[in-house]
PDB file of C-alpha atoms in Angstrom:
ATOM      1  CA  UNK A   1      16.745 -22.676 -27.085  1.00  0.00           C
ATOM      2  CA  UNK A   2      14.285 -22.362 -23.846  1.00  0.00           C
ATOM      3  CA  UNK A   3      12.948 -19.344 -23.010  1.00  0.00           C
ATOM      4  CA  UNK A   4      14.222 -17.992 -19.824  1.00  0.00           C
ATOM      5  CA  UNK A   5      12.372 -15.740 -17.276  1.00  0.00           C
ATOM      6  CA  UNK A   6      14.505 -13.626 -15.069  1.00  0.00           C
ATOM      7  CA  UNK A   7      12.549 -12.904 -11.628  1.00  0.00           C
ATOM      8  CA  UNK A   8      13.394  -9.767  -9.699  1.00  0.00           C
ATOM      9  CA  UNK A   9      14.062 -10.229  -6.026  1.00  0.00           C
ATOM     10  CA  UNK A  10      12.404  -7.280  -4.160  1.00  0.00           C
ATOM     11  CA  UNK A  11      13.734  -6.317  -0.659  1.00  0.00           C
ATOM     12  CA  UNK A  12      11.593  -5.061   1.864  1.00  0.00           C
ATOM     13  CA  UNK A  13      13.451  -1.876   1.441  1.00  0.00           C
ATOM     14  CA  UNK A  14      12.118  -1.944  -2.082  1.00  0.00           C
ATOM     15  CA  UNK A  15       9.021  -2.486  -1.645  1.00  0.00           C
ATOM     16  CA  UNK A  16       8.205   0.243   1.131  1.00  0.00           C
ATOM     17  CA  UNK A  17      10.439   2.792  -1.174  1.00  0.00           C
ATOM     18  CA  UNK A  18       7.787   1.781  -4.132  1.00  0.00           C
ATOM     19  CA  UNK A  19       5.129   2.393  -1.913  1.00  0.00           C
ATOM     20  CA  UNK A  20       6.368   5.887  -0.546  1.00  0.00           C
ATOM     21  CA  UNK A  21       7.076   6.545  -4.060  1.00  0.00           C
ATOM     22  CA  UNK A  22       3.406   5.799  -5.173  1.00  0.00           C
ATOM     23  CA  UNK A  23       1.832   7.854  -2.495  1.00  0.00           C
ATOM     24  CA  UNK A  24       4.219  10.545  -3.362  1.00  0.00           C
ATOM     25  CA  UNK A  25       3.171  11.028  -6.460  1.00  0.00           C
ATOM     26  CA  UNK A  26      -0.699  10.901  -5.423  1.00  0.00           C
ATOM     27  CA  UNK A  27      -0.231  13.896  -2.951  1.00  0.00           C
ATOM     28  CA  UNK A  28       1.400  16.078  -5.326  1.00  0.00           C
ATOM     29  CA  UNK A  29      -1.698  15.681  -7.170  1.00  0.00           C
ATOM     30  CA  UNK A  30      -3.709  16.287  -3.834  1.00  0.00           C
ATOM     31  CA  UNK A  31      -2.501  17.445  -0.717  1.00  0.00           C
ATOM     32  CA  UNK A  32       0.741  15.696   1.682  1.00  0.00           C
ATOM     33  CA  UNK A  33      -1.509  14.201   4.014  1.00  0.00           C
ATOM     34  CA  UNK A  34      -4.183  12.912   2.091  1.00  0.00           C
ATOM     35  CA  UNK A  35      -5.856   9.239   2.533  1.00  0.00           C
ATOM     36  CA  UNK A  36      -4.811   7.123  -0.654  1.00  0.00           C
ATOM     37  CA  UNK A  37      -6.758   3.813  -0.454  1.00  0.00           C
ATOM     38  CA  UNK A  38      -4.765   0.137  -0.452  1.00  0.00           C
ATOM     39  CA  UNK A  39      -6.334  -0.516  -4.357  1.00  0.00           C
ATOM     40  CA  UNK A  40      -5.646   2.817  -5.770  1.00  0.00           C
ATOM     41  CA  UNK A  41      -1.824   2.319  -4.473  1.00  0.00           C
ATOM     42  CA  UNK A  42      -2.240  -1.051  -6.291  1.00  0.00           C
ATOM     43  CA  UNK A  43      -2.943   0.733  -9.692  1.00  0.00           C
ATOM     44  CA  UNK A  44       0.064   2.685  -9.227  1.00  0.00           C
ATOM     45  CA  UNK A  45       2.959   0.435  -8.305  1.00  0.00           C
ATOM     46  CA  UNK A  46       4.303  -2.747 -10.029  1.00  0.00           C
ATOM     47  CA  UNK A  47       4.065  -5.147  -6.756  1.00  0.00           C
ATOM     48  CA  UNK A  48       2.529  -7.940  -6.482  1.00  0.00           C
ATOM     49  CA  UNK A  49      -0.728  -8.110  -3.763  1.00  0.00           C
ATOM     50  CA  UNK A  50       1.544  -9.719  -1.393  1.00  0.00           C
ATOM     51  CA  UNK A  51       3.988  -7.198  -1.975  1.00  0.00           C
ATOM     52  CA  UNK A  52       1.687  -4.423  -1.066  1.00  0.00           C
ATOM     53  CA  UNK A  53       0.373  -5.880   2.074  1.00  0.00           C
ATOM     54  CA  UNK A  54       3.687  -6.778   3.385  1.00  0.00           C
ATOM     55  CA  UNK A  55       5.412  -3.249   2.506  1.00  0.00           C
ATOM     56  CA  UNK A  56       2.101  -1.469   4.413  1.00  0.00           C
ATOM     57  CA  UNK A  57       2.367  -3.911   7.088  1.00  0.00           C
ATOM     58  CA  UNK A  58       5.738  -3.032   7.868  1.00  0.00           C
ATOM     59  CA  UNK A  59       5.460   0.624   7.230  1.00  0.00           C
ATOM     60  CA  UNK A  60       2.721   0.630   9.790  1.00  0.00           C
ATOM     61  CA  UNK A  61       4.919  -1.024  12.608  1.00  0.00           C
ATOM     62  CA  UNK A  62       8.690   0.710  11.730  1.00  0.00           C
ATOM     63  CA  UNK A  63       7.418   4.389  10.460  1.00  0.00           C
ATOM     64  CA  UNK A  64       5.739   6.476  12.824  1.00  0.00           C
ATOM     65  CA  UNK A  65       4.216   9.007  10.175  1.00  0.00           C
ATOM     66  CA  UNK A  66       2.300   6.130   8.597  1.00  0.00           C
ATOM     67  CA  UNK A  67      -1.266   5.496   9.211  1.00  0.00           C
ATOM     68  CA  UNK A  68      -2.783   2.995   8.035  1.00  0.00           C
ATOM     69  CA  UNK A  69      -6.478   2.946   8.741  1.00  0.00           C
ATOM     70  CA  UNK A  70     -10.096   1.004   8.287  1.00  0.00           C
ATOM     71  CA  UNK A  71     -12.564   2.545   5.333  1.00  0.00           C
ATOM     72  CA  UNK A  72     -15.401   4.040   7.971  1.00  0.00           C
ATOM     73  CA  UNK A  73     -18.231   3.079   5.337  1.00  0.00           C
ATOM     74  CA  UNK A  74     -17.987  -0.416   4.930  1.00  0.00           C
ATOM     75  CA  UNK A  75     -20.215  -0.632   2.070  1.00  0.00           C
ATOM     76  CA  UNK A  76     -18.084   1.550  -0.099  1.00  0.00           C
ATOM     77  CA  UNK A  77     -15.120  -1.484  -0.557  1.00  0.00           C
ATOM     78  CA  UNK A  78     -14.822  -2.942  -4.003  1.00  0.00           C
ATOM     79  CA  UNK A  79     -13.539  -6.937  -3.966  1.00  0.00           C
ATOM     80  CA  UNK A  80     -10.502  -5.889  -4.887  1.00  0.00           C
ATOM     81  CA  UNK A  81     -10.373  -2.951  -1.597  1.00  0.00           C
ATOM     82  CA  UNK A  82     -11.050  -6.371   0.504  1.00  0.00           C
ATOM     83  CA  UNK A  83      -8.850  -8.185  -1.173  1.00  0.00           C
ATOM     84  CA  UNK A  84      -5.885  -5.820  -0.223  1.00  0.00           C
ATOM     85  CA  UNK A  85      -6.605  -5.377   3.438  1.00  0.00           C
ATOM     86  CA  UNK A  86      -3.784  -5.130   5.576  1.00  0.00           C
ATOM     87  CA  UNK A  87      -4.924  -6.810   9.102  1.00  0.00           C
ATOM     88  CA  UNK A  88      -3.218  -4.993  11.963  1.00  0.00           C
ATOM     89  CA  UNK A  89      -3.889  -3.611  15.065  1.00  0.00           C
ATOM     90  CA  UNK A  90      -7.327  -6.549  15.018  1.00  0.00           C
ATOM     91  CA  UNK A  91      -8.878  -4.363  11.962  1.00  0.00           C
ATOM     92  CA  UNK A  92      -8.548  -4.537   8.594  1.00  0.00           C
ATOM     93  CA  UNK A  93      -7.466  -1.579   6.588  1.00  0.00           C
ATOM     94  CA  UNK A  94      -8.062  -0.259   3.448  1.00  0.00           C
ATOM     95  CA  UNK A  95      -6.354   3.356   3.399  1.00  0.00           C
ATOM     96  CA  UNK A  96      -2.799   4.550   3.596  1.00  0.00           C
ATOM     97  CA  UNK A  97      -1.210   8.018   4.597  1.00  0.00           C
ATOM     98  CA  UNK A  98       1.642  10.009   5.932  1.00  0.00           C
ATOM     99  CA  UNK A  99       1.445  12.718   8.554  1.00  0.00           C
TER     100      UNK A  99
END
C-alpha cells in the first residue's frame, strides 16, 4: 500500500484570513496598531514563505488599514527578515500592521 499525502489548497482568502488571524493574536498581547515584523508572523502561522509574501502583498494593495512598511535600521534584519520581504511600492518590507 503507498503512502499517500493529501495537500491542502489554500485560497487567497485563506491565506490573508491566517495572516489577520496571526496579527490578531500578537496585538492582544500588545497594542491594535502595533508593528509585527514579516518573520515573527512567519513563526506564528502555518504558510508556506510564498504564502506569506503573497497574502501581505495582496493585503497591502486590496485593504486600506494595512501597512506594510521597510525596517528603518537596516542592520537589524536577520536572513530570514530578508528572506521574507515583500517588494512593493520599489522597497522591500519587513513589518506588517493595521490602523
Amino acid at each position: 500500500m503507498a503512502n499517500t499525502v493529501t495537500i491542502e489548497r489554500l485560497t487567497i482568502d485563506d491565506i490573508t484570513s491566517r495572516i489577520r488571524r496571526a496579527y490578531g493574536v500578537h496585538t492582544t498581547q500588545t497594542y491594535r496598531g502595533a508593528w509585527m515584523s514579516l518573520s515573527n508572523l512567519a513563526e506564528r502561522v502555518d504558510l508556506t514563505f510564498n504564502e506569506i509574501k503573497a497574502g501581505v502583498l495582496h493585503l497591502a494593495q486590496t485593504d486600506r488599514q494595512c501597512v506594510i512598511a521597510p525596517e528603518s535600521n537596516q542592520r537589524t534584519l536577520t536572513g530570514l527578515d530578508r528572506e521574507l520581504a515583500v517588494r512593493y511600492g520599489g522597497q522591500d518590507n519587513h513589518l506588517i500592521c493595521w490602523s
